[in-house]
Coordinates of C-alpha atoms in Angstrom, one line a residue:
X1 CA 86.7 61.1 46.7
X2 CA 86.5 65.0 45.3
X3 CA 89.3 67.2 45.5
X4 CA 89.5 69.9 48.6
X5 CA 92.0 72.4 48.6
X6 CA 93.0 74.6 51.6
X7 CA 93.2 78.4 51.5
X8 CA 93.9 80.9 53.9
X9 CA 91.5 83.8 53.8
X10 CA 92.1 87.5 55.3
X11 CA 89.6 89.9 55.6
X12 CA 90.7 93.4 56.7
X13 CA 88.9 96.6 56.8
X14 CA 86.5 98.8 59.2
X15 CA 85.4 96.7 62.9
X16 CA 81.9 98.5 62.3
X17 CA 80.6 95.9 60.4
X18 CA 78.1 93.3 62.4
X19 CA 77.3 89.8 61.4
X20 CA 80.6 89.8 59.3
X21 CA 81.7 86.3 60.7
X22 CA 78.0 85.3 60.4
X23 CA 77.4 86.5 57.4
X24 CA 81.2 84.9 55.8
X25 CA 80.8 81.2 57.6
X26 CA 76.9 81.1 56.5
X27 CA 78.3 80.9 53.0
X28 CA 81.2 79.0 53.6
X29 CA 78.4 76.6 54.9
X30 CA 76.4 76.1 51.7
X31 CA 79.8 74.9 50.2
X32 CA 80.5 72.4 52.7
X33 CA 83.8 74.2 53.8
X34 CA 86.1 73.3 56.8
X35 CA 87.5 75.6 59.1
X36 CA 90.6 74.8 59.7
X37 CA 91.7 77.8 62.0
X38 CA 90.3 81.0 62.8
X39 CA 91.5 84.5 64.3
X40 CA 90.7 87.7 64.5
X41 CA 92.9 91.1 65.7
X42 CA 91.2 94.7 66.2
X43 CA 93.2 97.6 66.4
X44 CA 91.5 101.1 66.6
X45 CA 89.0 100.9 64.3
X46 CA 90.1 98.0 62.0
X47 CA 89.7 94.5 61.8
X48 CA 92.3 91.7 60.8
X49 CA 90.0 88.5 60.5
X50 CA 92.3 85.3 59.2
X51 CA 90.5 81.8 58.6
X52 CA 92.2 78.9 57.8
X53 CA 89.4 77.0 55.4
X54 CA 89.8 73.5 53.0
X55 CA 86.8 73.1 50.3
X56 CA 85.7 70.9 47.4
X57 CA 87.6 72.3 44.3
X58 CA 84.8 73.4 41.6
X59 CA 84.9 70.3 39.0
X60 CA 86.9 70.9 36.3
X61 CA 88.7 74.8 37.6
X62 CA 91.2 75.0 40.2
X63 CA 88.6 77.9 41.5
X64 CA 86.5 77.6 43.9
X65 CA 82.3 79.2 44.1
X66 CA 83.1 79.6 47.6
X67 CA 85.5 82.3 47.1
X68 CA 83.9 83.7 44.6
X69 CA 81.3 84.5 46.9
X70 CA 83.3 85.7 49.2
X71 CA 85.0 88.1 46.9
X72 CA 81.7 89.8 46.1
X73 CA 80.1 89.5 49.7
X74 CA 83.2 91.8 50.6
X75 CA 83.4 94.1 47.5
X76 CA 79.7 95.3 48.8
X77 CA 81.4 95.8 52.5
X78 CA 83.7 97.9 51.3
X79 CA 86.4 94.9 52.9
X80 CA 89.6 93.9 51.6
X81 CA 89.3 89.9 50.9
X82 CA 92.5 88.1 49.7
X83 CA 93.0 84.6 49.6
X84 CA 96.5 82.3 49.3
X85 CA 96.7 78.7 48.3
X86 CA 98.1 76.4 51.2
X87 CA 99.3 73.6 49.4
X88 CA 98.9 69.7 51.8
X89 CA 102.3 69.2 53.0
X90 CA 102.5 72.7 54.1
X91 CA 99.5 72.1 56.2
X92 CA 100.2 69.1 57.4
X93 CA 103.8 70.5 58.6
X94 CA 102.2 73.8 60.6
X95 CA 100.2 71.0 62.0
X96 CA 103.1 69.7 63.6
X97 CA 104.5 72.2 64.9
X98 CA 101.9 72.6 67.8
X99 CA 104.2 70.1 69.5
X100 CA 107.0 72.3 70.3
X101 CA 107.4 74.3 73.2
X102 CA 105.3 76.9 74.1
X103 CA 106.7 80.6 76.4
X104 CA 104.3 83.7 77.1
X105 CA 107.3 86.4 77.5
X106 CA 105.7 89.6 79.3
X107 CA 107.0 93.0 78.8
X108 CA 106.2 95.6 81.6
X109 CA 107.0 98.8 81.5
X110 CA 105.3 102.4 82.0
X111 CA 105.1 104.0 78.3
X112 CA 105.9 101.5 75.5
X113 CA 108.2 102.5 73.3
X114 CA 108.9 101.1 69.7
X115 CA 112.6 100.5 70.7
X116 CA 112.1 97.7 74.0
X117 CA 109.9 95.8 70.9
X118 CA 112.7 96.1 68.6
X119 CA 115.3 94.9 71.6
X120 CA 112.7 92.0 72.8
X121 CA 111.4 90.7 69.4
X122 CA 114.8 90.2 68.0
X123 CA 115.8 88.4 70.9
X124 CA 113.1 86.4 70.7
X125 CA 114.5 85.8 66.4
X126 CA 117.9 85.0 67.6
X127 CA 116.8 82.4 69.9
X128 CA 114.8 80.3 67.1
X129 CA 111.5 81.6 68.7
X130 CA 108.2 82.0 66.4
X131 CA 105.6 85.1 67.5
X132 CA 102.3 83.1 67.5
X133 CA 100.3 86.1 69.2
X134 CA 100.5 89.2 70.7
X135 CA 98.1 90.6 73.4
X136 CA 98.2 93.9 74.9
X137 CA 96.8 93.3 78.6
X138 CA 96.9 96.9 79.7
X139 CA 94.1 99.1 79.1
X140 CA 94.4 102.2 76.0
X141 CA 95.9 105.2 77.1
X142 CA 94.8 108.4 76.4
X143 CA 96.6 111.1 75.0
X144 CA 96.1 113.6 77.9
X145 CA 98.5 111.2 80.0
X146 CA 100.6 109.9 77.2
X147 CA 101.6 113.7 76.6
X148 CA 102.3 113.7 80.4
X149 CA 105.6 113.9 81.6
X150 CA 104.3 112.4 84.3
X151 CA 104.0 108.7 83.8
X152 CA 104.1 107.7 87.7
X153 CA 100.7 105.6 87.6
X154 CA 100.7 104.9 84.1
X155 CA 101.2 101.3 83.6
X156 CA 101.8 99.1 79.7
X157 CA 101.9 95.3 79.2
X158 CA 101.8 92.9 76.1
X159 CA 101.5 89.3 76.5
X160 CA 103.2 87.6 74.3
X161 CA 102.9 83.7 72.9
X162 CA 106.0 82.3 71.6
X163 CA 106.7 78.5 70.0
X164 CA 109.8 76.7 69.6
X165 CA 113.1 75.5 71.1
X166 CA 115.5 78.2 71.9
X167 CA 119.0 77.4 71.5
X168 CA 119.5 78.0 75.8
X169 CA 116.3 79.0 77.5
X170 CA 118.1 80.1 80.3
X171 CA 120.7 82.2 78.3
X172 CA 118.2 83.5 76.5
X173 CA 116.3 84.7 80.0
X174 CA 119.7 86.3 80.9
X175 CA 120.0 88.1 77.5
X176 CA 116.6 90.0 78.3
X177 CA 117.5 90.2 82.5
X178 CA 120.4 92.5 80.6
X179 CA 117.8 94.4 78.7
X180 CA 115.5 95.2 82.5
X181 CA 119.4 96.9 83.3
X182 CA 119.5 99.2 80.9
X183 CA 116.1 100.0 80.0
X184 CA 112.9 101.1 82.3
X185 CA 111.2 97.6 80.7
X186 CA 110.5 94.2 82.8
X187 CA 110.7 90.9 80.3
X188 CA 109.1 87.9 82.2
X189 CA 109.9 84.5 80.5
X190 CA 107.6 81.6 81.7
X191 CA 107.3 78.4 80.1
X192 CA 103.1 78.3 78.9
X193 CA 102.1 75.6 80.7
X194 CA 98.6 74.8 83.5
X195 CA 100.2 76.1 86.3
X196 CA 101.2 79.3 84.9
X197 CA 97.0 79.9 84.7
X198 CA 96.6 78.0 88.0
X199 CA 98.6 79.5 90.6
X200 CA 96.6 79.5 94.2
X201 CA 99.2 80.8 97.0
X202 CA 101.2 84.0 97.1
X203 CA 103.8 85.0 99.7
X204 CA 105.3 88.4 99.8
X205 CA 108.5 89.6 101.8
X206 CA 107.2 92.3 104.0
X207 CA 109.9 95.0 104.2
X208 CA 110.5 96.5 100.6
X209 CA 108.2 94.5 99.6
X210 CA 104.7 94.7 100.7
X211 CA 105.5 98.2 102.5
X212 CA 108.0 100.3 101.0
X213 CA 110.2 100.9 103.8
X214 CA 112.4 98.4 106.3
X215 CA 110.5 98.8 109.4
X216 CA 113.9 98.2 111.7
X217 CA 115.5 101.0 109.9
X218 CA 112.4 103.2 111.2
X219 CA 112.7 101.9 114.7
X220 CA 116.6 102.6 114.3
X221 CA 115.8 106.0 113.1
X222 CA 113.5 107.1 116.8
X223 CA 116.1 105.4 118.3
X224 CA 118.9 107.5 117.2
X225 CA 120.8 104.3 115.9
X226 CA 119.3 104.8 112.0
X227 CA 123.2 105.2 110.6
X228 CA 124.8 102.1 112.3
X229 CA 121.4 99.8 112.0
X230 CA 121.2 100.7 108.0
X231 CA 124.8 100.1 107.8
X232 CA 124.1 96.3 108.7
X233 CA 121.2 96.0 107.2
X234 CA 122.4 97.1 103.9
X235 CA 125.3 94.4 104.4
X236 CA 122.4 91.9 105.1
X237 CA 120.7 92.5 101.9
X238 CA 123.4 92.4 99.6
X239 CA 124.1 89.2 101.1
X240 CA 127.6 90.0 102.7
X241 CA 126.8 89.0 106.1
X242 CA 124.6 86.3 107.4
X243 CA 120.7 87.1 107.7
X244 CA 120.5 85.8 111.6
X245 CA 123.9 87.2 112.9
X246 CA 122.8 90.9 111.4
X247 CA 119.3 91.0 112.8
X248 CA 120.7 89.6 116.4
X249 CA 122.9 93.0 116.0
X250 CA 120.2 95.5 115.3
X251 CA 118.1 94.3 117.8
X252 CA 120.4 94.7 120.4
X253 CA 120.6 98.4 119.2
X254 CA 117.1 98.4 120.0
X255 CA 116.8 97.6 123.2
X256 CA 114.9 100.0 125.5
X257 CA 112.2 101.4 122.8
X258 CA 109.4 102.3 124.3
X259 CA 106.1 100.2 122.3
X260 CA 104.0 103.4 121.9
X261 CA 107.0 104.1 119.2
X262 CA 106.4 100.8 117.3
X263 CA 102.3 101.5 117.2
X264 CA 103.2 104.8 115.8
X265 CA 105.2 103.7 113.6
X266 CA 103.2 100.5 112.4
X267 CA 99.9 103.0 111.7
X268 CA 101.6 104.5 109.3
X269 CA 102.9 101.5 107.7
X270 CA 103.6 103.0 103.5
X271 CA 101.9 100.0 101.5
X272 CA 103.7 99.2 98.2
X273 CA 102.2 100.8 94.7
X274 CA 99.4 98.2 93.6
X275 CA 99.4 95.8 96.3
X276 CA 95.9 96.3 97.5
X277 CA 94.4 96.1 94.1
X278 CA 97.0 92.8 93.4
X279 CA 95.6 91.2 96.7
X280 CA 91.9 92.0 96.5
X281 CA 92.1 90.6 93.0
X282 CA 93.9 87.3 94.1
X283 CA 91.4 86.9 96.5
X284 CA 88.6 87.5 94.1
X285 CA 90.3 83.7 92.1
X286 CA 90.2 82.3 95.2
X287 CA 94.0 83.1 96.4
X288 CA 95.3 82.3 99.5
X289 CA 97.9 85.2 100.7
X290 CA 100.6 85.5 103.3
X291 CA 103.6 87.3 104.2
X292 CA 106.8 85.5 105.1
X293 CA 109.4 88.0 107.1
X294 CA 112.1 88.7 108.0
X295 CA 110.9 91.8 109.6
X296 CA 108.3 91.5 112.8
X297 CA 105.1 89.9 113.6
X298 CA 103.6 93.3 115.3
X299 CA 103.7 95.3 112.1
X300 CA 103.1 92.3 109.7
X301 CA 99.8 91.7 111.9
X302 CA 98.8 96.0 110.9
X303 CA 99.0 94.9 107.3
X304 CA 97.0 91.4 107.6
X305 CA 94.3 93.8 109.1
X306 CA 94.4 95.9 106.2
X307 CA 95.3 93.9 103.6
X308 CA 93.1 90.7 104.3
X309 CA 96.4 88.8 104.6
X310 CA 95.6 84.9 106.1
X311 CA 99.6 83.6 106.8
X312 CA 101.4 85.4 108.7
X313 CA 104.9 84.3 109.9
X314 CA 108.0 86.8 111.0
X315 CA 109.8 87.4 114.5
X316 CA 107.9 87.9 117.6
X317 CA 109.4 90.8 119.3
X318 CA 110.0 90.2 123.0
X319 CA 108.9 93.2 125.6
X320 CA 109.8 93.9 129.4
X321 CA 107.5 96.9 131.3
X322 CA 106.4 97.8 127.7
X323 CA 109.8 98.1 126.4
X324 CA 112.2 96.4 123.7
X325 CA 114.7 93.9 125.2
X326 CA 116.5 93.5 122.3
X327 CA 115.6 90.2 121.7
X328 CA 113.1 88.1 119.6
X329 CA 111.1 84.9 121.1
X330 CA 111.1 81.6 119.2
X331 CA 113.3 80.7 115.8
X332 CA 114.2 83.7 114.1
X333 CA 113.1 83.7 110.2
X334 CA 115.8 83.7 107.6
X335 CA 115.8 82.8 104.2
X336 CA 116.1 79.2 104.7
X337 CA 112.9 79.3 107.5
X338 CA 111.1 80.9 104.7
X339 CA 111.5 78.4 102.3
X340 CA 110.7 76.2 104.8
X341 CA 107.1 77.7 105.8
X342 CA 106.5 78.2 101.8
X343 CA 106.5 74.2 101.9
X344 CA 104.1 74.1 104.8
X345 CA 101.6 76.4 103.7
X346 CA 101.7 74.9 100.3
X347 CA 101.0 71.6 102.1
X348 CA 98.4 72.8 104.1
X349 CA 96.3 74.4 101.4
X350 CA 97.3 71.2 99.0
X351 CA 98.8 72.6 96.1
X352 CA 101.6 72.1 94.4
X353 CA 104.8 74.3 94.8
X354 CA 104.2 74.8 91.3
X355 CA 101.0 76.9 92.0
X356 CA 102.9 79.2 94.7
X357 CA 104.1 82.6 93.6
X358 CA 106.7 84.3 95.8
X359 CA 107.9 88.1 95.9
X360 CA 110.7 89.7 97.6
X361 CA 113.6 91.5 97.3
X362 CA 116.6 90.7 99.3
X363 CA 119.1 88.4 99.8
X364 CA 117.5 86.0 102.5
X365 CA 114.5 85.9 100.0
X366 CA 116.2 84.1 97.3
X367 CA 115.6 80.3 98.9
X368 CA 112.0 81.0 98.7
X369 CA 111.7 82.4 94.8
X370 CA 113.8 79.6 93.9
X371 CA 111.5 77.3 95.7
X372 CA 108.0 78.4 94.0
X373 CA 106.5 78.0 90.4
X374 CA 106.6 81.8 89.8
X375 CA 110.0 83.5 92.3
X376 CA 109.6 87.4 92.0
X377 CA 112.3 90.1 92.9
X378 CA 110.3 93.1 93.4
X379 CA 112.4 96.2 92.9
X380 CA 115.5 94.1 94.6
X381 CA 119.0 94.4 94.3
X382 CA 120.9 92.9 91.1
X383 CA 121.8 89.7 92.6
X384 CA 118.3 88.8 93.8
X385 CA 117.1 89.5 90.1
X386 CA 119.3 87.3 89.0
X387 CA 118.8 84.3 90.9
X388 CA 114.8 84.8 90.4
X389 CA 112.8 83.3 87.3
X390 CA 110.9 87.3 87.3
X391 CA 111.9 90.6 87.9
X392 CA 109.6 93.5 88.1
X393 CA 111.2 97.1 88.5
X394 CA 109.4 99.2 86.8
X395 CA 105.9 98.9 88.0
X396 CA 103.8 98.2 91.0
X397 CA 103.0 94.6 92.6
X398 CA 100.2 94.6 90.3
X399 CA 102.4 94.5 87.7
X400 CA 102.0 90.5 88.8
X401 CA 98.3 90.3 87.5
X402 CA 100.5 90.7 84.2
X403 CA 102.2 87.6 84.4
X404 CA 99.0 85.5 85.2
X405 CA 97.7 86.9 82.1
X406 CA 95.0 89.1 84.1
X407 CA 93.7 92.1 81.6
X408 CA 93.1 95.4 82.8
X409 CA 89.8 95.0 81.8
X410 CA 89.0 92.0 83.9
X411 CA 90.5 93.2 87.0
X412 CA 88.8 95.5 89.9
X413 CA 90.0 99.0 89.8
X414 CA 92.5 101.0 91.7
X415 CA 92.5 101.7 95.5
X416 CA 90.0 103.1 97.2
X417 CA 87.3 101.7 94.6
X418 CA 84.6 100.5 97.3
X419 CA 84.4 97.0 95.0
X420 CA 88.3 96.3 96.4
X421 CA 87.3 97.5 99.8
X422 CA 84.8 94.8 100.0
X423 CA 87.0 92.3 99.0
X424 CA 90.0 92.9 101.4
X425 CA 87.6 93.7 104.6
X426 CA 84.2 92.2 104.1
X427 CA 83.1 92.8 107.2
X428 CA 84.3 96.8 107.3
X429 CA 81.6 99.6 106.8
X430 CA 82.2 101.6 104.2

């Protein structure tokens, strides 16, 4: 049988060169070579192109034609060509190490700095992790707003693909849950697996979540209770009181409000950073979307208007002559209802609770982050963070296309592109 021998082959120099990977495997081909693996990496305007390839060794030499064509082919490119001997057992060992677990590890943050890659990669080192890849999923920025002090808007995520066994998976998620304290940077950790690319169902928290206010604090607010109703609610979210005790309390400071307030107030509803561009692009990979709240039906109903939501499940306010009575009709939702409907819906759509994402940020949320395949705490309190598998602080709930691997490139644009109208109200004139 004649010899092969396996070489790794680089090729690096300017991207501007067409039919390069034509041109290199039509010659490979008269020589009867292999590939073995191939990749290729282009930043600015140069090209990193790698190609694992075995060949017959000339007769005789332990040189190969092949790569002396190769070396000539690139001389008149003006490339860089180098090749290194891979010797059988070395092969056969990086062969075997596609069995070991694979992580994607996502970094979020606004403007990337040098310094969250030297904090995240070495933790990555210290807990026995290889870097297979790296992808950056955010679009370039340009250097008018990278010189801008400015960087509400601006948004940076790499993606990347990490082999191995760490030495604690979850101390090693704590380790970088430390870093998202002390730095503006979000480090997702998920283990790379078909549901992390086949999620179906997401359910959002409403208040602080999906709006960026706590609609009973608003109500409080017009009905001159704001200080005493914040008081508890703050209590609630922090988890030192129970969920259905505190909202039994602010609603009896309610009592009386007139419902002309709550319209009012539900119109002008502030919708979180990113999530009508996150939604309309769920819906677009066929995404099912709900809110589970603790808040109220009435307002949640505003946003599935708006938002194209199709579950919705909070408390149904109970009026008298148009007014508040202070109390709510049916169950009230806590934390533990929520994990409950999560299961439901899931059911209903038939998918696994491994293709459910869920996003909140307080305290009664934490039953139903535990509960899904991918739990986020959106901007929530330490506690919250903690018990989640994700944390996102420093962006938008876009930032979640992130973590599903979703480019910039591939996604619709930002609100009030007529393309994301269409997809959240199909039926609305533009």
């Amino acid at each position: 049988m004649p010899r092969r021998e396996i070489f790794l082959l680089t090729v690096k120099g300017e991207r501007a060169r067409p039919g390069l990977t034509a041109a290199l495997t039509e010659t490979m081909g008269k020589h009867n070579v292999t590939v073995l693996d191939i990749g290729q990496a282009e930043i600015h305007d140069m090209l990193s192109l790698g190609m694992l390839i075995e060949a017959p060794a000339e007769p005789g030499t332990e040189s190969l034609n092949v790569l002396k064509e190769i070396v000539f082919m690139a001389h008149h490119l003006g490339l860089t060509v180098n090749f290194t001997p891979i010797s059988a057992p070395d092969y056969e060992r990086w062969v075997a190490e596609q069995t070991k677990p694979r992580f994607t590890v996502t970094l979020l943050t606004r403007r990337l700095q040098a310094q969250y890659l030297a904090i995240v990669t070495k933790i990555i080192f210290d807990n026995n992790l290889n870097i297979d890849s790296i992808t950056r999923l955010s679009g370039r920025v340009s250097l008018r707003g990278l010189n801008s002090t400015n960087v509400k808007g601006q948004r940076s995520a790499l993606q990347f693909e990490v082999s191995g066994k760490p030495r604690n998976v979850d101390q090693m998620r704590e380790e970088l849950f430390k870093v998202s304290l002390s730095q503006p940077v979000d480090i997702a950790v998920q283990d790379d697996d078909l549901y992390r690319r086949n999620r179906r169902l997401i359910l959002f928290d409403m208040d602080s979540t999906l709006i960026q206010c706590e609609v009973i604090d608003e109500l409080a607010k017009k009905a001159n209770v704001g200080k005493q109703v914040a008081e508890i609610t703050e209590a609630a979210m922090r988890g030192e009181l129970d969920f259905k005790e505190s909202f039994k309390r602010r609603m009896r400071l309610l009592k009386g409000m007139d419902e002309n307030v709550l319209q009012e107030i539900a119109e002008g509803l502030p919708v979180t950073e990113g999530a009508p561009r996150l939604i309309a692009n769920l819906k677009r990979l066929g995404y099912k979307v709900g809110i589970l709240s603790g808040g109220f039906t009435y307002f949640a109903r505003f946003l599935q208007k708006k938002l194209g939501i199709d579950y919705v499940h909070a408390n149904e306010l109970d009026f008298k002559d148009g007014k508040l009575t202070g109390e709510v009709k049916g169950e009230i939702v806590d934390g533990n209802r929520k994990a409950e409907l999560l299961q439901e819906i899931a059911k209903k759509e038939g998918l696994s609770l491994k293709q459910v994402i869920a996003v909140g940020d307080g305290a009664n949320d934490i039953p139903m982050l535990k509960l899904a395949g991918l739990g986020v705490a959106f901007h929530a309190k330490p506690k919250v963070k903690e018990q989640a598998k994700v944390g996102i602080s420093t962006l938008g709930l876009d930032g979640i296309l992130y973590l599903l691997g979703v480019r910039d490139r591939e996604a619709l644009n930002e609100v009030g592109d007529e393309t994301i109208n269409e997809v959240l109200m199909p039926n609305a004139k533009l």
